[in-house]
PDB file of C-alpha atoms in Angstrom:
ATOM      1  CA  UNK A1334      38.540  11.681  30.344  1.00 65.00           C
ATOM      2  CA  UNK A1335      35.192  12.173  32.050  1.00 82.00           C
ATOM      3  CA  UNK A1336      33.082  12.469  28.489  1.00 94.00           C
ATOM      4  CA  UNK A1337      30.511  14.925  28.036  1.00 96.00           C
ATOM      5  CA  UNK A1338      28.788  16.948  31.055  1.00 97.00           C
ATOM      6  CA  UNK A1339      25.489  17.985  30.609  1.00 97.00           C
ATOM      7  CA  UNK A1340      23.481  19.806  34.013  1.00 97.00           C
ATOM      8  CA  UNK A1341      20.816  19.376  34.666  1.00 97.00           C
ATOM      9  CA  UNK A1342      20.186  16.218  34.666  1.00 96.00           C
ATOM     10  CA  UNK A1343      16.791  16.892  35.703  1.00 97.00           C
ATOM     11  CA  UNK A1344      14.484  20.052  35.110  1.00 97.00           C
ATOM     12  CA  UNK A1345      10.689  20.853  35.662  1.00 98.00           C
ATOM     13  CA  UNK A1346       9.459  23.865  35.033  1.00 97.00           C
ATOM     14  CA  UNK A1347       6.092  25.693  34.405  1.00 97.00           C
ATOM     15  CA  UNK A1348       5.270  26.785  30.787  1.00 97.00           C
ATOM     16  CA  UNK A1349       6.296  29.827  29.914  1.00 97.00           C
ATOM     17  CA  UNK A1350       9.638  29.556  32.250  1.00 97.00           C
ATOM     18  CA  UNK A1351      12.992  30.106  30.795  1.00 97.00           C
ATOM     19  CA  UNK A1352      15.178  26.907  30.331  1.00 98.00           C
ATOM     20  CA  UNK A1353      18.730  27.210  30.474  1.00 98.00           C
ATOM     21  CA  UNK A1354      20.396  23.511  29.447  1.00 98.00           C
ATOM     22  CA  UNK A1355      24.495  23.280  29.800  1.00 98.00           C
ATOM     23  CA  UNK A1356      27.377  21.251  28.068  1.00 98.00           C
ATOM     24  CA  UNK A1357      30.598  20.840  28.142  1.00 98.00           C
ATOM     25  CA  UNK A1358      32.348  18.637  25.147  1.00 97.00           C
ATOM     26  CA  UNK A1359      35.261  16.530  25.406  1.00 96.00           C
ATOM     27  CA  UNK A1360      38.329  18.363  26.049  1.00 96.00           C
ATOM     28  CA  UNK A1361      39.913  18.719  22.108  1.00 94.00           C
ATOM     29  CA  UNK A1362      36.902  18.071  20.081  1.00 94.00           C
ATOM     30  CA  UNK A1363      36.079  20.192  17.731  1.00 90.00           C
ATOM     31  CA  UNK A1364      32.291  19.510  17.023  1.00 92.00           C
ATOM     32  CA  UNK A1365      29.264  19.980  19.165  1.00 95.00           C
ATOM     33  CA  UNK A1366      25.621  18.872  18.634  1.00 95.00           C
ATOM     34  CA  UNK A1367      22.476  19.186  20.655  1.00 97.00           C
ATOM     35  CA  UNK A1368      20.145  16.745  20.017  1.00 96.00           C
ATOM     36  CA  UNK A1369      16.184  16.086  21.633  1.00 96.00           C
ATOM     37  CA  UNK A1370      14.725  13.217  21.826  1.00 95.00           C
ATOM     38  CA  UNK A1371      11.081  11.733  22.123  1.00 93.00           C
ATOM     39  CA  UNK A1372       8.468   8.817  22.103  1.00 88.00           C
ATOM     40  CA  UNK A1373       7.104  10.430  19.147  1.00 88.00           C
ATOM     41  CA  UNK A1374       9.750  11.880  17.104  1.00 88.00           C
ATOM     42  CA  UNK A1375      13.053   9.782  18.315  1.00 88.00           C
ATOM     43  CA  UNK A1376      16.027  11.333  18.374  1.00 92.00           C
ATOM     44  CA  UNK A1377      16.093  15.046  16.268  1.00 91.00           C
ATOM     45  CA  UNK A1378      19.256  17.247  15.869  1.00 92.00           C
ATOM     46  CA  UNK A1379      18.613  20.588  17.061  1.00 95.00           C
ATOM     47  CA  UNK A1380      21.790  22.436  15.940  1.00 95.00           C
ATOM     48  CA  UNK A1381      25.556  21.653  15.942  1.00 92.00           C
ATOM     49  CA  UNK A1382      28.931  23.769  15.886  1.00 93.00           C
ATOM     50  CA  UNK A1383      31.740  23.642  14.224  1.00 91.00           C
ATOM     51  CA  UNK A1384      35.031  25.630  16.361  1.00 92.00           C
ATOM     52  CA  UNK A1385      32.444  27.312  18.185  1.00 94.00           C
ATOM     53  CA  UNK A1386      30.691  28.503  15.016  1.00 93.00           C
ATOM     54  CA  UNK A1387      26.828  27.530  14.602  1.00 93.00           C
ATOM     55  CA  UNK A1388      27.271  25.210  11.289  1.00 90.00           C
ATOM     56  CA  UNK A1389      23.727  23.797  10.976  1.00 88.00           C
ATOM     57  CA  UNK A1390      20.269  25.090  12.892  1.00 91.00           C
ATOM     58  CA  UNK A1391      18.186  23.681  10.726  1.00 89.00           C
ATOM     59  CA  UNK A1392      17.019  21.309  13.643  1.00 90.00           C
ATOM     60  CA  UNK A1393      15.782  24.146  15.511  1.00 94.00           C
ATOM     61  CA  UNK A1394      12.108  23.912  16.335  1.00 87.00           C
ATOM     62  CA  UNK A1395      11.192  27.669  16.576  1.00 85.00           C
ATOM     63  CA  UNK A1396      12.400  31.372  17.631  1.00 91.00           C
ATOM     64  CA  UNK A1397      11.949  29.752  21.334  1.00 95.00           C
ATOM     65  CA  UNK A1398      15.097  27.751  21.674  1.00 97.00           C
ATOM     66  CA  UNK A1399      18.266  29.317  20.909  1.00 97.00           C
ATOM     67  CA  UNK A1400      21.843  27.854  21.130  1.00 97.00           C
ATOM     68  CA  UNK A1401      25.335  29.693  22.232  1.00 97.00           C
ATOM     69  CA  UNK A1402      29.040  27.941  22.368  1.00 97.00           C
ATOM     70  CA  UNK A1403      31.161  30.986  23.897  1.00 96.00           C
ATOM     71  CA  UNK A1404      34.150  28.967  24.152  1.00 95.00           C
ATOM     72  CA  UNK A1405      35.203  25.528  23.113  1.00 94.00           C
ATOM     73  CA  UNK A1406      34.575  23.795  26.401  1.00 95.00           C
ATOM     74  CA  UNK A1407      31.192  25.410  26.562  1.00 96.00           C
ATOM     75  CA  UNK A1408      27.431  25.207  25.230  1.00 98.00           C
ATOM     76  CA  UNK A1409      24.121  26.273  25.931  1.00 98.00           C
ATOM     77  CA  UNK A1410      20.467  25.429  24.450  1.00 98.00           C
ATOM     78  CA  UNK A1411      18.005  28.055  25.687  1.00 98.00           C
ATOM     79  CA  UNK A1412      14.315  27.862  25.627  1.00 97.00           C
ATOM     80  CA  UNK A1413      12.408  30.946  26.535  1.00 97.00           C
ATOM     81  CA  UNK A1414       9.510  30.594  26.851  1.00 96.00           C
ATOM     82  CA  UNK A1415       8.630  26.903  27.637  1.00 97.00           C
ATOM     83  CA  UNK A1416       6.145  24.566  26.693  1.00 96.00           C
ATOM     84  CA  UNK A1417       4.299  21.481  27.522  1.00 97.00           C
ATOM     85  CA  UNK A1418       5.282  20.275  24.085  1.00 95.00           C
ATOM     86  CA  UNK A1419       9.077  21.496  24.977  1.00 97.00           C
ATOM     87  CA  UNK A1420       9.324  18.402  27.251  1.00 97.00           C
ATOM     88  CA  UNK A1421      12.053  15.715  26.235  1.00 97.00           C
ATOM     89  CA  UNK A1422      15.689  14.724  26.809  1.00 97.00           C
ATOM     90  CA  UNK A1423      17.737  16.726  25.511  1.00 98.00           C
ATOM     91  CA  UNK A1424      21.089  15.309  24.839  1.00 97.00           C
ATOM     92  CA  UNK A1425      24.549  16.646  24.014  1.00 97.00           C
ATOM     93  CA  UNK A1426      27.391  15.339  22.025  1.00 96.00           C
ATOM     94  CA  UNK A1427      30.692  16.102  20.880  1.00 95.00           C
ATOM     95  CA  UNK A1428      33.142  14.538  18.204  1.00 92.00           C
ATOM     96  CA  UNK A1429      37.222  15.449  17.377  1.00 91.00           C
ATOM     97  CA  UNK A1430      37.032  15.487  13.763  1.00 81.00           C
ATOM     98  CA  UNK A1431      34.966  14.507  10.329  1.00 73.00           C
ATOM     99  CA  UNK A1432      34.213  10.945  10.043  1.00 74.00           C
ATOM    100  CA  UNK A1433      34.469  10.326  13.522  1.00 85.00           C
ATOM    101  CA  UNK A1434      31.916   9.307  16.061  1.00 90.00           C
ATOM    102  CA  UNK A1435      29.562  11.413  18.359  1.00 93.00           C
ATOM    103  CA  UNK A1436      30.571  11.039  22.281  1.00 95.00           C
ATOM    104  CA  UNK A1437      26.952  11.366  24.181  1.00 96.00           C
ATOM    105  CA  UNK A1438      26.459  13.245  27.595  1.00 96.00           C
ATOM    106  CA  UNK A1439      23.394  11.397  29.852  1.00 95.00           C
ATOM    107  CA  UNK A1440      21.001  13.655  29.019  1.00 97.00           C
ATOM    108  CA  UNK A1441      18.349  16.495  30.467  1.00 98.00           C
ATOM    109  CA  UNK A1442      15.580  14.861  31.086  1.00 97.00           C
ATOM    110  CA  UNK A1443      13.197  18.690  30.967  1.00 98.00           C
ATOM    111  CA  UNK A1444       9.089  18.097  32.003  1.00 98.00           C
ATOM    112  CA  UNK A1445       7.555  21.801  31.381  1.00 98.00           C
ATOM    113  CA  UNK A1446       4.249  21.687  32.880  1.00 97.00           C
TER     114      UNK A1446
ATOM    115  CA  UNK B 751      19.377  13.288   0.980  1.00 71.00           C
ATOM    116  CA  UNK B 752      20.854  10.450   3.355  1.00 77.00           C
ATOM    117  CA  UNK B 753      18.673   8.253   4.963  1.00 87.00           C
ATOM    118  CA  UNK B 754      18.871   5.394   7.523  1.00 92.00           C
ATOM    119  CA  UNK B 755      16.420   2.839   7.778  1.00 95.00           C
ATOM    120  CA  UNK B 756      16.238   0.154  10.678  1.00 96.00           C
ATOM    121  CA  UNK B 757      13.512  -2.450   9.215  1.00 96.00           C
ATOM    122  CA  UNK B 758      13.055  -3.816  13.006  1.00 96.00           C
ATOM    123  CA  UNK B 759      10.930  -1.802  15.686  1.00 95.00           C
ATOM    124  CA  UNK B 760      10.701  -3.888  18.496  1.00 97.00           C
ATOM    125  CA  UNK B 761      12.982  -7.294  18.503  1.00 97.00           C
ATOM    126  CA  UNK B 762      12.433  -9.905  21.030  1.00 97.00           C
ATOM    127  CA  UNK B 763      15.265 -13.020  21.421  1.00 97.00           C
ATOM    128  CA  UNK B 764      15.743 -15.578  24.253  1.00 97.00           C
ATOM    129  CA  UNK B 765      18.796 -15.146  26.324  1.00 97.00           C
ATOM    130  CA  UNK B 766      21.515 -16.995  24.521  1.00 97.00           C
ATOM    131  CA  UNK B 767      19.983 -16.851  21.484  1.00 97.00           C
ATOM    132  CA  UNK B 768      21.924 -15.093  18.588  1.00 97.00           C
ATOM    133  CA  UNK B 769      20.753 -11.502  17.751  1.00 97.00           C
ATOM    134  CA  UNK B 770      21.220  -9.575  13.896  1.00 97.00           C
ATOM    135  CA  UNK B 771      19.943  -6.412  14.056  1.00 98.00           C
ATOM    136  CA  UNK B 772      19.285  -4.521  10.539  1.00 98.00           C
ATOM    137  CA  UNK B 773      20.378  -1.243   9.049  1.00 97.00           C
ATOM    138  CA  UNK B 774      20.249   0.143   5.816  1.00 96.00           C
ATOM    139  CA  UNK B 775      21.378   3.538   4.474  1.00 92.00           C
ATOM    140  CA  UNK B 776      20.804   5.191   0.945  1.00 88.00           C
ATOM    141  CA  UNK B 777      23.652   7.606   0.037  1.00 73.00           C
ATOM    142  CA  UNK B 778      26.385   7.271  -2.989  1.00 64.00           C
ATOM    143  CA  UNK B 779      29.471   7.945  -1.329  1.00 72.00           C
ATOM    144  CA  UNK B 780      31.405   6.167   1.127  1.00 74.00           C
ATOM    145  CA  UNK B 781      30.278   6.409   4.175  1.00 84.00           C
ATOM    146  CA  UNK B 782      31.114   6.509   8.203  1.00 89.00           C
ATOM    147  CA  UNK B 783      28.799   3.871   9.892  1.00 92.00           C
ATOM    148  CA  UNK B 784      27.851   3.490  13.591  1.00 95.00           C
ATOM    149  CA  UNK B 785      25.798   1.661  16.161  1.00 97.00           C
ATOM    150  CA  UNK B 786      25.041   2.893  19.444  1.00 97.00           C
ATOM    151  CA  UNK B 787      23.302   1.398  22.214  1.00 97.00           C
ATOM    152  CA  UNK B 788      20.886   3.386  24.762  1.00 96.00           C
ATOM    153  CA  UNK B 789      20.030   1.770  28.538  1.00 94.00           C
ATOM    154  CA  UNK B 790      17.005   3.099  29.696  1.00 89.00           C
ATOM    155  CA  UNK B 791      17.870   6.575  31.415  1.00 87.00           C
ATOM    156  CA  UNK B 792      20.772   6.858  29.726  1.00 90.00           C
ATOM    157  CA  UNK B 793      22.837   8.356  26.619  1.00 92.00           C
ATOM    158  CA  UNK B 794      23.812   6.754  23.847  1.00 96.00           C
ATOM    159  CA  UNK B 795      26.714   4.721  24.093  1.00 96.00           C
ATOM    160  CA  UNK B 796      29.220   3.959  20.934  1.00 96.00           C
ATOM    161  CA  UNK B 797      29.610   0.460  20.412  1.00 97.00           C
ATOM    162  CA  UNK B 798      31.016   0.282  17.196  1.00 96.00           C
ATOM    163  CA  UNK B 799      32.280   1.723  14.241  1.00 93.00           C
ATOM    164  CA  UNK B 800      33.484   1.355  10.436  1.00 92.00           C
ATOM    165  CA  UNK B 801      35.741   3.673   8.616  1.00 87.00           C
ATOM    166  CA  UNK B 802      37.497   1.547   5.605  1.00 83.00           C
ATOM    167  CA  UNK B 803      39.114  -1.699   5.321  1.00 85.00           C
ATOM    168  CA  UNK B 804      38.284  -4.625   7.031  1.00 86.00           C
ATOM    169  CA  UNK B 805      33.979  -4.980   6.456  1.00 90.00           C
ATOM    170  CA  UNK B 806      33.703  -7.131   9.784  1.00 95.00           C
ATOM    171  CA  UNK B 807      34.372  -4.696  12.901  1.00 95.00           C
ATOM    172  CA  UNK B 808      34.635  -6.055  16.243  1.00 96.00           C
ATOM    173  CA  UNK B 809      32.825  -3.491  19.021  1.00 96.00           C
ATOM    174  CA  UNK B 810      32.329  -3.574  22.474  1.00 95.00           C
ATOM    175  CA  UNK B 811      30.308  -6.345  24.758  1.00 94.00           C
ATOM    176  CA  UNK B 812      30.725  -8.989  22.326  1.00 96.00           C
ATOM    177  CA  UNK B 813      28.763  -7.002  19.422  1.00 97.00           C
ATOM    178  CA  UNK B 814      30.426  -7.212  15.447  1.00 97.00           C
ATOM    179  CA  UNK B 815      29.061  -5.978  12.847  1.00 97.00           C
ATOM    180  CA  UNK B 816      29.578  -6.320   9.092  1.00 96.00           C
ATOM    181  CA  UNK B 817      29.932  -3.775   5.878  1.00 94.00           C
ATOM    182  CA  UNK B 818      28.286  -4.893   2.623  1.00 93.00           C
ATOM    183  CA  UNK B 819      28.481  -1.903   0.119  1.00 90.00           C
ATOM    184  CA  UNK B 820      26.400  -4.205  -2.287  1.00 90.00           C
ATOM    185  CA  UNK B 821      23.581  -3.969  -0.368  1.00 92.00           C
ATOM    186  CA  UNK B 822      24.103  -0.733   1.591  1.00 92.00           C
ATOM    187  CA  UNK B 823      23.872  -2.504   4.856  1.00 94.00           C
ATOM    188  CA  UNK B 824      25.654  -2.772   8.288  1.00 96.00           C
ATOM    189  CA  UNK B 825      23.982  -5.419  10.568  1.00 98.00           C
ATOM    190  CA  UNK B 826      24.611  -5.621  13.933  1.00 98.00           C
ATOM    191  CA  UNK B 827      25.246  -9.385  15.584  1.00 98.00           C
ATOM    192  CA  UNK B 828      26.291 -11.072  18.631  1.00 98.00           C
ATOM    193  CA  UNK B 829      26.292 -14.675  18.867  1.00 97.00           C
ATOM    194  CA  UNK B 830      24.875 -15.263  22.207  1.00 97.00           C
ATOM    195  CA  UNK B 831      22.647 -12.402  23.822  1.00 97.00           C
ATOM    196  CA  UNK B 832      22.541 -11.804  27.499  1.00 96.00           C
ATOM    197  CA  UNK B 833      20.129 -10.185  29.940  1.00 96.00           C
ATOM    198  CA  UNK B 834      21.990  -6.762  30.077  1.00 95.00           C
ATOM    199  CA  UNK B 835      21.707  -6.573  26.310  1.00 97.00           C
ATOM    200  CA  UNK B 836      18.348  -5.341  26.741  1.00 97.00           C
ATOM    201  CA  UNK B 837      18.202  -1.934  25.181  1.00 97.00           C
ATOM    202  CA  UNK B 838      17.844  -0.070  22.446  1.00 97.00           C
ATOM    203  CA  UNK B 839      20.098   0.055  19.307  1.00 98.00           C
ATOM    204  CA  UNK B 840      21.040   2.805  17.254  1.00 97.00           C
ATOM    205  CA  UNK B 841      22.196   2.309  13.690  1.00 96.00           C
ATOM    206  CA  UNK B 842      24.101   5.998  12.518  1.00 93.00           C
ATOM    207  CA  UNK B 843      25.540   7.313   9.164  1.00 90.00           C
ATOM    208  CA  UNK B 844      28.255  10.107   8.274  1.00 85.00           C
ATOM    209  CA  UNK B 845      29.991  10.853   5.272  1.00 75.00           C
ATOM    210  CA  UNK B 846      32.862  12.590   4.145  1.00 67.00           C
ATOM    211  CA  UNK B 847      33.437  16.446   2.428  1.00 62.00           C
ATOM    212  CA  UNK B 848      33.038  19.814   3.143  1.00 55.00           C
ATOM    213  CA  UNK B 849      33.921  19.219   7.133  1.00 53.00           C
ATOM    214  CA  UNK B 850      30.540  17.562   7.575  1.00 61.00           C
ATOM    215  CA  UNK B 851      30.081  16.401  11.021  1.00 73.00           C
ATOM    216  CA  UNK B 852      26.926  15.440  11.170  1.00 81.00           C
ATOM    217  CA  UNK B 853      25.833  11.745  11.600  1.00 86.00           C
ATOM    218  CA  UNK B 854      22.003  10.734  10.688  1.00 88.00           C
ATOM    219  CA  UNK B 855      20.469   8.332  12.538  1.00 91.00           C
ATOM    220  CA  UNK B 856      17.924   5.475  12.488  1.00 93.00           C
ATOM    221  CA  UNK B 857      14.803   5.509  14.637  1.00 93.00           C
ATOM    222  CA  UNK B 858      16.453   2.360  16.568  1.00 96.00           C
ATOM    223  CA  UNK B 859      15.634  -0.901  16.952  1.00 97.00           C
ATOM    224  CA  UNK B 860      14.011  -1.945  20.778  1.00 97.00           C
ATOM    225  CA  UNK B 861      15.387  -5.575  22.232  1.00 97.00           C
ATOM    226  CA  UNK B 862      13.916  -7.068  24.519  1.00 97.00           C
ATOM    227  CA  UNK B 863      15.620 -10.336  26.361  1.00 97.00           C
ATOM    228  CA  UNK B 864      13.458 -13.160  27.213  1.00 95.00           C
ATOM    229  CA  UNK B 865      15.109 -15.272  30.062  1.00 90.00           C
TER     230      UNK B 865
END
C-alpha cells in the first residue's frame, strides 16, 4: 500500500495567493482528516469526512480555508487568500473505521510570505 | 470534553538508558489509545495501539506500552533507548459511538538522546 499522498510537499507563496493542498487516503478507508500543525499551537484538526461527507469543521480557522472530498480517493484544503499567519504543515490522514488509528501523509510544509 | 495531557515537554535520556513517557486522558468511557512518533520533517508515524484486552501492547521499534484504567494512563516505555529514538512522541485518544472518528491528541512529548 503506498499510505497517504499528500502534494505538495513544499509550497511558498505570497500573501494573498490561493493555496490549493491535495490528498489522497488509503485505498478503503473510510475517514479523512486534515490536520495543521505549528510551534505555537501543535497539531490542530482542521476538518474531517466521513464517506466523503464533511462530519466535523469545527477546526476550521476562518471563511479562508475551505475543504472538498469529491470522491473517496480524493481531498482538498483550500486557502484563498493566504497569509503570513497561514504558514504551517499541513498534514493529512486517513483511517478504515471507528476505533481505529489515523494513517499520516508527510506533510505540506506551506511558507506564505 | 476529552482531553489528553502529556505531563513531559522536553525529555532528555542517555542512550541505553530506559525511557517512560507519560500520558493521561480524562473521559468516562472506554477508550481507543495511541502513540505516534514524528522524525523531524516527517508525519506522524503509528507505533502503537490499544483496543481491549491485554493492558500491555507491544508496538513497533522495541516501544510497549501499558493500560491502567485506574489511573487513566497509557505510558509509553522501551527498555533501552537508541540514537534514532530521537523524536517526538505523540500520545492520542478515540472513543467509541455515534461513528466518531476523531482521535484527540496530546501536545507531545520532545526526546532528546544523549550519546
Amino acid at each position: 500500500d503506498a499510505g497517504v499522498i499528500q502534494s505538495p510537499r513544499h509550497e511558498v507563496t505570497e500573501m494573498g495567493q490561493e493555496v490549493t493542498l491535495r490528498c489522497k487516503p488509503i485505498s478503503g478507508h473510510n475517514s479523512l482528516f486534515w490536520y495543521r500543525q505549528t510551534m505555537m499551537r501543535g497539531l490542530e484538526l482542521l476538518i474531517y469526512f466521513n464517506n466523503n461527507v464533511p462530519i466535523d469543521d469545527s477546526g476550521m480557522p476562518e471563511d479562508r480555508f475551505s475543504a472538498k472530498m469529491p470522491n473517496a480517493s480524493f481531498s482538498t484544503l483550500k486557502i484563498q487568500p493566504s497569509e503570513p499567519r497561514d504558514s504551517a504543515v499541513y498534514f493529512c490522514a486517513s483511517s478504515p473505521r471507528e476505533g481505529s488509528p489515523q494513517y499520516f501523509g508527510p506533510g505540506t510544509r506551506l511558507l506564505v510570505l | 470534553a476529552q482531553s489528553v495531557t502529556q505531563p513531559d515537554i522536553h525529555i532528555t535520556v542517555s542512550e541505553g538508558a530506559s525511557l517512560e513517557l507519560r500520558c493521561n486522558y480524562s473521559y468516562g468511557a472506554t477508550p481507543y489509545l495511541f502513540w505516534y512518533v514524528q522524525s523531524p520533517g516527517q508525519g506522524l508515524q503509528l507505533l502503537l495501539k490499544y483496543f481491549s484486552g491485554d493492558t500491555l501492547v507491544q508496538g513497533i521499534k522495541g516501544f510497549e506500552a501499558e493500560f491502567k484504567r485506574s489511573q487513566s494512563s497509557f505510558n509509553l516505555r522501551k527498555p533501552s533507548v537508541h540514537w534514532s529514538d530521537a523524536a517526538e512522541y505523540f500520545c492520542a485518544v478515540g472513543f467509541s459511538g455515534g461513528s466518531n472518528y476523531k482521535l484527540t491528541f496530546g501536545k507531545g512529548t520532545l526526546l532528546t538522546v544523549n550519546p
